[in-house]
Every structure is written in structure tokens, then in C-alpha cells.
mmCIF file of C-alpha atoms in Angstrom:
data_model
loop_
_atom_site.group_PDB
_atom_site.id
_atom_site.type_symbol
_atom_site.label_atom_id
_atom_site.label_comp_id
_atom_site.label_asym_id
_atom_site.label_seq_id
_atom_site.Cartn_x
_atom_site.Cartn_y
_atom_site.Cartn_z
ATOM 1 C CA GLU A 108 153.162 80.815 111.318
ATOM 2 C CA LYS A 109 151.891 77.407 108.790
ATOM 3 C CA GLN A 110 153.680 74.420 109.067
ATOM 4 C CA LEU A 111 155.365 72.015 106.257
ATOM 5 C CA VAL A 112 155.050 68.624 106.761
ATOM 6 C CA ARG A 113 156.832 66.951 103.619
ATOM 7 C CA ARG A 114 158.459 63.925 104.537
ATOM 8 C CA PRO A 115 156.285 61.634 106.629
ATOM 9 C CA GLU A 116 157.153 58.743 108.274
ATOM 10 C CA PRO A 117 155.563 56.531 108.929
ATOM 11 C CA GLU A 118 152.428 57.748 107.388
ATOM 12 C CA ARG A 119 148.813 56.926 108.060
ATOM 13 C CA SER A 120 146.627 55.620 104.817
ATOM 14 C CA PRO A 121 143.076 56.384 104.669
ATOM 15 C CA GLU A 122 140.596 53.767 106.335
ATOM 16 C CA PRO A 123 139.395 50.923 104.890
ATOM 17 C CA ALA A 124 135.260 50.372 104.762
ATOM 18 C CA PRO A 125 134.059 47.232 105.450
ATOM 19 C CA VAL A 126 130.251 46.599 104.326
ATOM 20 C CA ARG A 127 127.656 44.302 105.667
ATOM 21 C CA THR A 128 124.977 43.310 103.510
ATOM 22 C CA ALA A 129 121.844 41.718 105.195
ATOM 23 C CA ASP A 130 118.238 40.418 103.026
ATOM 24 C CA SER A 131 116.884 41.171 106.617
ATOM 25 C CA VAL A 132 117.318 41.397 109.772
ATOM 26 C CA SER A 133 114.883 40.299 112.823
ATOM 27 C CA GLN A 134 114.543 41.348 116.245
ATOM 28 C CA PRO A 135 114.249 41.654 119.188
ATOM 29 C CA SER A 136 117.756 39.168 118.407
ATOM 30 C CA LEU A 137 119.484 38.278 115.522
ATOM 31 C CA SER A 138 122.520 37.540 113.680
ATOM 32 C CA MET A 139 123.553 36.629 110.263
ATOM 33 C CA SER A 140 122.316 33.532 110.234
ATOM 34 C CA ASP A 141 118.317 34.707 110.933
ATOM 35 C CA PHE A 142 119.093 36.678 107.308
ATOM 36 C CA VAL A 143 117.962 33.536 105.416
ATOM 37 C CA GLY A 144 114.565 31.701 105.448
ATOM 38 C CA ALA A 145 114.008 33.336 108.717
ATOM 39 C CA GLU A 146 109.910 34.762 109.531
ATOM 40 C CA VAL A 147 110.651 38.386 109.985
ATOM 41 C CA PRO A 148 108.274 40.217 112.173
ATOM 42 C CA PRO A 149 107.574 43.637 111.924
ATOM 43 C CA PRO A 150 110.194 46.312 111.649
ATOM 44 C CA LEU A 151 110.787 48.926 114.315
ATOM 45 C CA PRO A 152 109.142 52.283 114.091
ATOM 46 C CA PRO A 153 111.479 54.558 112.532
ATOM 47 C CA GLN A 154 112.516 57.634 114.597
ATOM 48 C CA GLU A 155 114.126 60.207 111.976
ATOM 49 C CA PRO A 156 116.195 63.256 113.550
ATOM 50 C CA SER A 157 114.670 66.622 113.192
ATOM 51 C CA PRO A 158 115.967 68.348 110.539
ATOM 52 C CA PRO A 159 118.230 71.048 110.896
ATOM 53 C CA PRO A 160 117.180 74.442 111.201
ATOM 54 C CA GLU A 161 118.030 76.271 107.942
ATOM 55 C CA ARG A 162 120.925 77.342 107.709
ATOM 56 C CA VAL A 163 122.333 81.550 107.277
ATOM 57 C CA ALA A 164 125.993 81.947 105.270
ATOM 58 C CA GLY A 165 128.112 82.288 107.200
ATOM 59 C CA ASP A 166 126.854 80.164 109.955
ATOM 60 C CA THR A 167 128.470 77.379 111.746
ATOM 61 C CA PRO A 168 127.338 74.047 109.488
ATOM 62 C CA VAL A 169 125.522 70.991 111.143
ATOM 63 C CA TRP A 170 128.315 68.032 111.250
ATOM 64 C CA PRO A 171 127.916 65.901 108.892
ATOM 65 C CA LEU A 172 127.202 67.917 105.907
ATOM 66 C CA PRO A 173 126.068 65.758 103.482
ATOM 67 C CA PRO A 174 128.345 63.618 101.333
ATOM 68 C CA GLN A 175 127.791 65.950 98.000
ATOM 69 C CA ILE A 176 130.521 67.428 96.454
ATOM 70 C CA HIS A 177 130.711 71.170 96.267
ATOM 71 C CA PRO A 178 128.675 72.340 93.036
ATOM 72 C CA ALA A 179 132.104 74.862 92.255
ATOM 73 C CA VAL A 180 134.207 72.012 92.195
ATOM 74 C CA ALA A 181 131.701 69.485 90.161
ATOM 75 C CA ALA A 182 131.550 72.226 87.438
ATOM 76 C CA LEU A 183 134.583 73.356 87.585
ATOM 77 C CA PRO A 184 135.817 74.676 84.294
ATOM 78 C CA ALA A 185 139.373 73.258 82.513
ATOM 79 C CA ALA A 186 140.511 76.737 82.329
ATOM 80 C CA ALA A 187 140.236 77.327 85.707
ATOM 81 C CA GLU A 188 142.692 74.086 86.903
ATOM 82 C CA THR A 189 145.718 75.738 85.694
ATOM 83 C CA SER A 190 147.394 76.234 88.890
ATOM 84 C CA ILE A 191 146.309 76.346 92.840
ATOM 85 C CA ALA A 192 145.792 80.088 92.230
ATOM 86 C CA SER A 193 143.414 79.554 89.805
ATOM 87 C CA VAL A 194 141.686 77.136 91.524
ATOM 88 C CA ALA A 195 141.805 78.769 94.497
ATOM 89 C CA ARG A 196 140.643 82.171 92.642
ATOM 90 C CA TYR A 197 137.500 80.175 91.004
ATOM 91 C CA ILE A 198 136.331 78.813 94.159
ATOM 92 C CA ALA A 199 136.503 81.750 95.680
ATOM 93 C CA GLY A 200 134.521 83.709 93.385
ATOM 94 C CA GLN A 201 131.611 81.134 93.196
ATOM 95 C CA GLU A 202 131.353 80.545 96.910
ATOM 96 C CA ARG A 203 131.303 84.085 99.345
ATOM 97 C CA ASP A 204 130.403 82.103 102.536
ATOM 98 C CA PRO A 205 134.110 80.943 103.971
ATOM 99 C CA TRP A 206 132.154 77.543 105.841
ATOM 100 C CA MET A 207 131.046 76.414 102.305
ATOM 101 C CA ARG A 208 134.534 77.983 100.628
ATOM 102 C CA VAL A 209 136.507 75.470 102.620
ATOM 103 C CA LYS A 210 134.192 72.616 102.298
ATOM 104 C CA ALA A 211 135.052 73.510 98.611
ATOM 105 C CA LEU A 212 138.784 73.330 98.403
ATOM 106 C CA HIS A 213 138.502 70.676 100.995
ATOM 107 C CA ASP A 214 136.455 68.556 98.113
ATOM 108 C CA TYR A 215 138.435 70.083 95.522
ATOM 109 C CA VAL A 216 141.620 68.031 97.444
ATOM 110 C CA ALA A 217 139.801 65.028 98.255
ATOM 111 C CA ASP A 218 138.264 64.587 94.418
ATOM 112 C CA ARG A 219 141.463 65.409 92.488
ATOM 113 C CA VAL A 220 144.040 63.652 94.768
ATOM 114 C CA SER A 221 144.308 59.854 94.734
ATOM 115 C CA TYR A 222 146.311 58.292 97.286
ATOM 116 C CA ASP A 223 149.609 56.723 96.826
ATOM 117 C CA VAL A 224 148.657 53.566 98.041
ATOM 118 C CA GLU A 225 152.951 52.194 96.058
ATOM 119 C CA ALA A 226 154.767 54.959 97.668
ATOM 120 C CA TYR A 227 152.736 54.211 101.520
ATOM 121 C CA ARG A 228 153.936 50.554 101.000
ATOM 122 C CA ALA A 229 157.373 50.768 100.007
ATOM 123 C CA LYS A 230 157.720 53.910 102.632
ATOM 124 C CA LYS A 231 159.593 55.730 99.953
ATOM 125 C CA TYR A 232 158.200 59.225 99.508
ATOM 126 C CA PRO A 233 158.219 61.312 96.540
ATOM 127 C CA PRO A 234 157.884 65.307 97.012
ATOM 128 C CA GLN A 235 154.885 65.965 99.034
ATOM 129 C CA ASP A 236 154.812 69.774 98.529
ATOM 130 C CA ALA A 237 151.635 71.007 96.663
ATOM 131 C CA GLU A 238 152.837 72.466 93.313
ATOM 132 C CA THR A 239 154.016 68.401 92.759
ATOM 133 C CA VAL A 240 150.663 67.298 94.419
ATOM 134 C CA PHE A 241 148.584 69.580 92.050
ATOM 135 C CA ARG A 242 150.199 68.287 88.852
ATOM 136 C CA THR A 243 150.630 64.943 89.612
ATOM 137 C CA ARG A 244 147.483 64.196 91.823
ATOM 138 C CA ARG A 245 149.224 61.537 93.881
ATOM 139 C CA SER A 246 150.116 61.885 96.886
ATOM 140 C CA VAL A 247 150.188 60.284 100.729
ATOM 141 C CA CYS A 248 148.632 62.298 103.726
ATOM 142 C CA ALA A 249 151.296 65.400 104.057
ATOM 143 C CA GLY A 250 150.732 66.056 100.403
ATOM 144 C CA TYR A 251 147.194 65.876 100.866
ATOM 145 C CA ALA A 252 147.422 68.724 103.868
ATOM 146 C CA ASN A 253 149.824 70.845 102.057
ATOM 147 C CA LEU A 254 147.674 71.234 98.891
ATOM 148 C CA MET A 255 145.103 72.545 101.527
ATOM 149 C CA ALA A 256 146.982 75.096 103.439
ATOM 150 C CA ALA A 257 148.525 76.123 99.701
ATOM 151 C CA MET A 258 144.861 76.668 98.354
ATOM 152 C CA GLY A 259 143.498 78.121 101.095
ATOM 153 C CA GLU A 260 146.350 80.906 100.842
ATOM 154 C CA ALA A 261 145.374 81.146 97.398
ATOM 155 C CA SER A 262 142.361 81.928 98.456
ATOM 156 C CA GLY A 263 142.128 83.966 101.473
ATOM 157 C CA ASP A 264 141.565 81.572 103.812
ATOM 158 C CA GLU A 265 143.486 80.340 106.440
ATOM 159 C CA ILE A 266 144.203 76.341 106.894
ATOM 160 C CA VAL A 267 147.338 75.393 108.724
ATOM 161 C CA VAL A 268 148.665 72.239 108.654
ATOM 162 C CA VAL A 269 148.824 69.626 111.564
ATOM 163 C CA SER A 270 150.883 66.175 111.861
ATOM 164 C CA GLY A 271 150.966 63.806 114.670
ATOM 165 C CA ASP A 272 149.973 60.130 114.915
ATOM 166 C CA ALA A 273 146.199 58.963 113.839
ATOM 167 C CA ARG A 274 145.011 55.267 114.271
ATOM 168 C CA ALA A 275 142.345 53.163 111.946
ATOM 169 C CA HIS A 276 139.877 50.530 112.277
ATOM 170 C CA GLY A 277 141.418 47.472 111.760
ATOM 171 C CA ARG A 278 144.960 48.031 112.404
ATOM 172 C CA ASP A 279 147.337 48.810 115.486
ATOM 173 C CA LEU A 280 145.652 51.118 118.233
ATOM 174 C CA THR A 281 148.324 53.092 118.988
ATOM 175 C CA GLY A 282 149.142 54.339 115.696
ATOM 176 C CA GLU A 283 151.305 55.520 113.078
ATOM 177 C CA GLY A 284 152.103 58.982 111.748
ATOM 178 C CA HIS A 285 149.589 61.151 109.804
ATOM 179 C CA ALA A 286 149.090 64.734 108.669
ATOM 180 C CA TRP A 287 145.712 66.692 108.564
ATOM 181 C CA ASN A 288 144.432 70.645 108.707
ATOM 182 C CA ALA A 289 142.582 73.052 110.708
ATOM 183 C CA ALA A 290 141.511 75.883 109.348
ATOM 184 C CA ARG A 291 140.222 79.316 110.968
ATOM 185 C CA ILE A 292 136.967 80.515 109.870
ATOM 186 C CA GLY A 293 135.172 83.256 111.958
ATOM 187 C CA GLY A 294 137.226 83.600 114.061
ATOM 188 C CA ARG A 295 137.210 79.512 114.926
ATOM 189 C CA TRP A 296 139.249 76.894 114.441
ATOM 190 C CA THR A 297 137.806 73.639 112.749
ATOM 191 C CA LEU A 298 139.414 69.939 111.999
ATOM 192 C CA LEU A 299 139.608 68.606 108.100
ATOM 193 C CA ASP A 300 141.155 65.933 106.513
ATOM 194 C CA ALA A 301 140.815 65.252 102.714
ATOM 195 C CA THR A 302 143.215 62.347 103.155
ATOM 196 C CA TRP A 303 140.652 60.213 105.234
ATOM 197 C CA ASP A 304 137.483 61.763 102.939
ATOM 198 C CA ALA A 305 138.991 60.895 99.646
ATOM 199 C CA GLY A 306 138.363 57.223 100.257
ATOM 200 C CA TYR A 307 140.064 53.931 101.368
ATOM 201 C CA VAL A 308 142.694 51.495 101.506
ATOM 202 C CA ASN A 309 141.968 47.754 102.038
ATOM 203 C CA ASP A 310 144.513 45.176 100.696
ATOM 204 C CA GLY A 311 144.557 46.257 97.105
ATOM 205 C CA PRO A 312 145.015 50.176 95.215
ATOM 206 C CA PHE A 313 142.927 52.801 96.404
ATOM 207 C CA VAL A 314 139.356 53.294 95.962
ATOM 208 C CA LYS A 315 138.284 56.620 95.488
ATOM 209 C CA ALA A 316 134.900 57.422 97.783
ATOM 210 C CA TYR A 317 134.669 60.939 98.812
ATOM 211 C CA SER A 318 132.919 61.421 102.377
ATOM 212 C CA SER A 319 132.396 64.417 104.131
ATOM 213 C CA GLU A 320 132.806 62.498 107.950
ATOM 214 C CA TYR A 321 136.040 63.957 108.384
ATOM 215 C CA LEU A 322 135.215 67.857 107.385
ATOM 216 C CA PHE A 323 134.660 70.072 110.229
ATOM 217 C CA THR A 324 134.798 67.303 112.443
ATOM 218 C CA PRO A 325 133.896 68.091 116.560
ATOM 219 C CA PRO A 326 136.798 67.729 118.167
ATOM 220 C CA GLU A 327 136.048 64.859 120.970
ATOM 221 C CA VAL A 328 135.414 62.792 117.262
ATOM 222 C CA GLN A 329 138.102 63.688 115.480
ATOM 223 C CA GLY A 330 140.325 62.911 118.809
ATOM 224 C CA LEU A 331 138.951 59.701 118.841
ATOM 225 C CA SER A 332 141.523 58.786 115.786
ATOM 226 C CA HIS A 333 143.356 61.736 115.176
ATOM 227 C CA PHE A 334 146.136 62.829 117.771
ATOM 228 C CA PRO A 335 148.816 66.265 117.401
ATOM 229 C CA LYS A 336 151.966 66.499 118.246
ATOM 230 C CA ASP A 337 151.119 69.905 119.501
ATOM 231 C CA THR A 338 148.079 69.838 121.778
ATOM 232 C CA GLN A 339 146.351 73.123 121.105
ATOM 233 C CA TRP A 340 145.520 71.373 117.340
ATOM 234 C CA GLN A 341 143.233 69.085 119.474
ATOM 235 C CA LEU A 342 140.801 72.301 119.988
ATOM 236 C CA ARG A 343 140.095 70.487 123.367
ATOM 237 C CA HIS A 344 140.179 72.137 126.528
ATOM 238 C CA PRO A 345 141.788 70.720 128.703
ATOM 239 C CA PRO A 346 143.450 68.389 125.722
ATOM 240 C CA LEU A 347 144.118 64.864 126.240
ATOM 241 C CA SER A 348 146.945 63.076 127.379
ATOM 242 C CA LEU A 349 148.587 60.376 125.029
ATOM 243 C CA GLY A 350 147.303 57.506 127.301
ATOM 244 C CA GLU A 351 143.427 59.054 127.496
ATOM 245 C CA PHE A 352 144.118 59.063 123.607
ATOM 246 C CA LEU A 353 144.700 55.448 123.586
ATOM 247 C CA ARG A 354 142.261 54.636 126.299
ATOM 248 C CA GLN A 355 139.154 55.434 124.265
ATOM 249 C CA PRO A 356 137.412 52.915 122.554
ATOM 250 C CA LEU A 357 137.614 53.762 118.222
ATOM 251 C CA MET A 358 134.071 54.492 117.100
ATOM 252 C CA ARG A 359 133.774 55.947 113.772
ATOM 253 C CA PRO A 360 132.541 59.061 113.256
ATOM 254 C CA SER A 361 129.077 57.671 111.451
ATOM 255 C CA PHE A 362 128.746 56.497 115.173
ATOM 256 C CA PHE A 363 128.417 59.705 116.365
ATOM 257 C CA ALA A 364 126.750 61.218 113.563
ATOM 258 C CA GLU A 365 123.967 58.707 113.842
ATOM 259 C CA GLY A 366 123.215 59.144 117.888
ATOM 260 C CA PHE A 367 124.516 55.840 118.824
ATOM 261 C CA THR A 368 126.106 56.666 122.712
ATOM 262 C CA LEU A 369 128.673 53.677 123.998
ATOM 263 C CA VAL A 370 128.056 52.395 127.568
ATOM 264 C CA ARG A 371 130.592 49.681 127.686
ATOM 265 C CA PRO A 372 133.066 48.691 127.051
ATOM 266 C CA ASP A 373 134.880 52.029 127.681
ATOM 267 C CA ARG A 374 138.321 50.821 126.810
ATOM 268 C CA PRO A 375 139.234 49.890 122.924
ATOM 269 C CA GLN A 376 140.619 46.419 123.936
ATOM 270 C CA VAL A 377 139.396 43.919 127.002
ATOM 271 C CA THR A 378 139.923 41.048 128.249
ATOM 272 C CA VAL A 379 137.218 38.037 128.425
ATOM 273 C CA ASP A 380 136.261 35.252 129.854
ATOM 274 C CA ARG A 381 134.479 33.678 127.440
ATOM 275 C CA VAL A 382 131.987 36.652 126.016
ATOM 276 C CA LEU A 383 132.405 40.243 124.748
ATOM 277 C CA GLU A 384 129.349 42.363 125.613
ATOM 278 C CA VAL A 385 128.774 45.692 124.080
ATOM 279 C CA ALA A 386 126.026 48.030 125.220
ATOM 280 C CA LEU A 387 124.378 50.645 123.560
ATOM 281 C CA LEU A 388 122.143 53.821 123.443
ATOM 282 C CA ASN A 389 120.382 53.728 120.305
ATOM 283 C CA PRO A 390 117.761 56.848 120.760
ATOM 284 C CA GLN A 391 117.313 56.900 116.341
ATOM 285 C CA ARG A 392 116.409 53.204 116.701
ATOM 286 C CA ARG A 393 119.178 52.300 113.639
ATOM 287 C CA TYR A 394 119.626 48.165 113.370
ATOM 288 C CA VAL A 395 123.153 47.237 114.265
ATOM 289 C CA LEU A 396 124.580 44.423 113.273
ATOM 290 C CA ALA A 397 127.998 42.847 115.104
ATOM 291 C CA ASP A 398 130.080 39.882 113.914
ATOM 292 C CA TYR A 399 133.914 39.066 115.325
ATOM 293 C CA GLU A 400 137.295 37.973 113.502
ATOM 294 C CA ARG A 401 140.625 36.315 115.281
ATOM 295 C CA ARG A 402 143.306 38.428 114.567
ATOM 296 C CA ASP A 403 145.191 35.214 112.646
ATOM 297 C CA GLY A 404 141.631 35.047 110.165
ATOM 298 C CA THR A 405 140.842 31.673 111.331
ATOM 299 C CA LEU A 406 137.645 31.820 112.807
ATOM 300 C CA ARG A 407 134.930 33.874 111.908
ATOM 301 C CA ALA A 408 131.549 34.315 113.043
ATOM 302 C CA ASP A 409 128.327 36.576 113.743
ATOM 303 C CA CYS A 410 127.224 38.077 117.391
ATOM 304 C CA ASP A 411 123.853 38.329 118.744
ATOM 305 C CA VAL A 412 122.275 41.363 118.555
ATOM 306 C CA GLU A 413 119.182 42.459 120.806
ATOM 307 C CA GLN A 414 117.671 45.914 119.045
ATOM 308 C CA GLY A 415 115.458 48.668 120.361
ATOM 309 C CA ASP A 416 117.044 52.376 121.948
ATOM 310 C CA SER A 417 119.216 49.991 123.716
ATOM 311 C CA VAL A 418 121.184 47.943 122.048
ATOM 312 C CA ALA A 419 122.899 44.647 123.335
ATOM 313 C CA VAL A 420 125.321 42.944 121.573
ATOM 314 C CA ARG A 421 126.100 39.466 122.829
ATOM 315 C CA CYS A 422 129.473 37.880 121.032
ATOM 316 C CA ALA A 423 130.578 34.321 122.055
ATOM 317 C CA LEU A 424 134.074 33.891 121.512
ATOM 318 C CA PRO A 425 134.736 30.043 120.954
ATOM 319 C CA GLU A 426 138.212 29.319 122.047
ATOM 320 C CA GLU A 427 141.529 31.523 123.403
ATOM 321 C CA GLY A 428 142.826 34.530 120.806
ATOM 322 C CA THR A 429 142.638 38.260 119.833
ATOM 323 C CA TYR A 430 139.240 38.992 118.102
ATOM 324 C CA ARG A 431 138.451 42.124 116.342
ATOM 325 C CA VAL A 432 134.802 42.380 116.980
ATOM 326 C CA VAL A 433 132.799 45.053 114.428
ATOM 327 C CA LEU A 434 129.847 47.200 114.663
ATOM 328 C CA PHE A 435 127.550 47.841 111.571
ATOM 329 C CA SER A 436 124.629 50.100 111.187
ATOM 330 C CA ASN A 437 121.570 50.859 108.814
ATOM 331 C CA ARG A 438 117.791 52.643 108.731
ATOM 332 C CA GLU A 439 116.398 49.884 107.381
ATOM 333 C CA ARG A 440 116.604 46.080 108.063
ATOM 334 C CA HIS A 441 117.517 45.680 104.503
ATOM 335 C CA GLY A 442 120.494 45.975 102.704
ATOM 336 C CA ALA A 443 123.830 47.224 102.945
ATOM 337 C CA TYR A 444 125.232 47.987 106.679
ATOM 338 C CA HIS A 445 128.521 50.176 106.941
ATOM 339 C CA GLN A 446 130.992 49.771 109.972
ATOM 340 C CA VAL A 447 130.438 52.168 113.043
ATOM 341 C CA GLY A 448 133.228 51.024 115.144
ATOM 342 C CA GLU A 449 135.082 47.961 116.647
ATOM 343 C CA ILE A 450 136.599 46.432 119.783
ATOM 344 C CA GLU A 451 139.356 44.284 120.453
ATOM 345 C CA ALA A 452 138.817 41.336 122.815
ATOM 346 C CA LEU A 453 141.528 38.816 124.500
ATOM 347 C CA ARG A 454 139.492 35.845 125.134
ATOM 348 C CA GLY A 455 141.981 34.056 127.739
ATOM 349 C CA ARG A 456 141.533 30.158 128.081
#
């Protein structure tokens, strides 16, 4: 039986998406101060991941899918966009593969609906039913999830609303109320979150930025940030307790998609005397940056990073306080690095 979430209180907005830019990165040890006027040694030899096998229609897709909107959504004619049913019927007629059809439904919702930042910040939510969201093209997470479920019903795909808590990077590690979806495809349940794939919110307005990170996400990856009220929607056996959920380090899906393994620390928040040390396995030999910022915003600097297939991050925290340590990754040593995870460090006297 489908669940409906109509009045979320409180609500988890989409994740912020910080990016770091580097002109160059030296190795084996680097910090942002190395990027200007430094003699740069030869880059680490890249180790490209093996290409996925050619997919047969109906097979479970390899996660994550490329961040490209489904062609049926990109080319959707205006005449087919008059109602939820008309959109769903058009997509079903264009895509017979059930996995790709659910992806198209997800892509439509993520692409067409803007996150209602004003309602989220005011904690005053307009109706979040599917029809209202389809008409206004604005909602908070409940509206995204309700529209996904309604479109699945119209296309003949089983999609339900899941409610619970979610925790995002740079915010309270205990999380707050959120809604997402589960879909049964070919007899298997899978997870998706069109809200978090629609874009992001920093301090300003909603920024539209399509993603596929939270589409068919492995349960152990989605379970780092999403904790459903009904434990069956963890899709894990045995399910995590709330305490186990909160004790997990908060890494982004891209951390796992890029092959990283966190060796230490094994908690999202650690207490240190002066220095936080982070150890990663990095079989794809990606470049890593790290920085820290005190929670009150008064101190920010870069951490030292030793590059390689094992990465060692060393953050010397200058004085007592609570610090947010952020990890960034890029395949090349030049250009924009995107966030892949964070650790909170508490330095004592």
C-alpha cells in the first residue's frame, strides 16, 4: 500500500555542493599553498576503472548511471505534458526497459520541479500532493516523492513513498525529516531520491543541477544519509539501528562510486589532541584535497595530503574548537575538485 507524505515537519533540503578548484597539484604531498609557483612533478599514472559490461535491456544498471537526462524526458513534446497521466503514458510508450523507464520518471521529476527554499526556511509548506506539485513545479521533498509515486502508478511501475530522517554534509549530523522513494523493478526493490538529484541549496536560492547519484543507489550507500522510519526500507539484512546509522562517517555517494575506502576514522565525529589523520584506500589513484574550517567560521586552512593508492590526510588544527574537515576528489590534478566526504573534528585544549 502506497504511503503519502503531505505535511513534512521538519524537512531536509537538498545537499550543498562545495567545489574546490586547483590549477595544479603536486605529489606525493600537497596543500592548496602548493598550487602557486610550485614545480610540479609528473602526475600519478592514472588507473582507469574497467568499463562496465554491455547492458542487456531489463538487467539491473550499473550504479551510478551517467548524469544525463533520459532522452524521452529531454525531448518530451508539450502536447504530452498536460497531466501526470499524459507524461507517464508518453514515457511508458517511449521506454520499454523497466529500469530505464523508472529512470525517466525520476529524471522528469528531478528536472521539472524546483525545490521550494522559501517554504523550507519558513517551515510553512503549501500542499505537497502530486497534482499541486505537477501544476506549480515547486515543492519540498514530500512533493517530489508524491509526484514520483503518482507517475509510477500512471505508468504501471510500483513506486512508494518512504519517510524518515536524512543528514546532509555541513549540517546537523543527527539529520531531520525527509521523504524519498523505493521502486520495485523486476521483482527487486531499489532506492531513489529525486529531491537530492534535482540540485542543491547553499546559503542562497535553489540551484538546479541534475544528478544520478541517488538513483538506484546501493542500500549501504544510501543508508549513510537516509534513515527510514520503517526499517524494511533500508533494504538491508539485518537493518541498522539508529545508533549504528548515526555512527557512520558521512561520505557522499561519489566517494564509493570513485572507488575510495575509508580506513580511518570510523566515526563521523572524532576528538583529537592537535592533529586529525584520515586514511583512504584509492585504487583508482584519484587526486585528493582536504581542508578544515572551524564551525564558527573564524579559521580555515588546507590539510596536507600524501597522494597514491593509499592516501594520508593530516590536518593540524591550530586551536581548540569544532572543525569541519572536507575531502575533495578529481581525476586530474588540474581543475575543479568535488566534495566526496567530511569528518567533524573536536580539538581540545
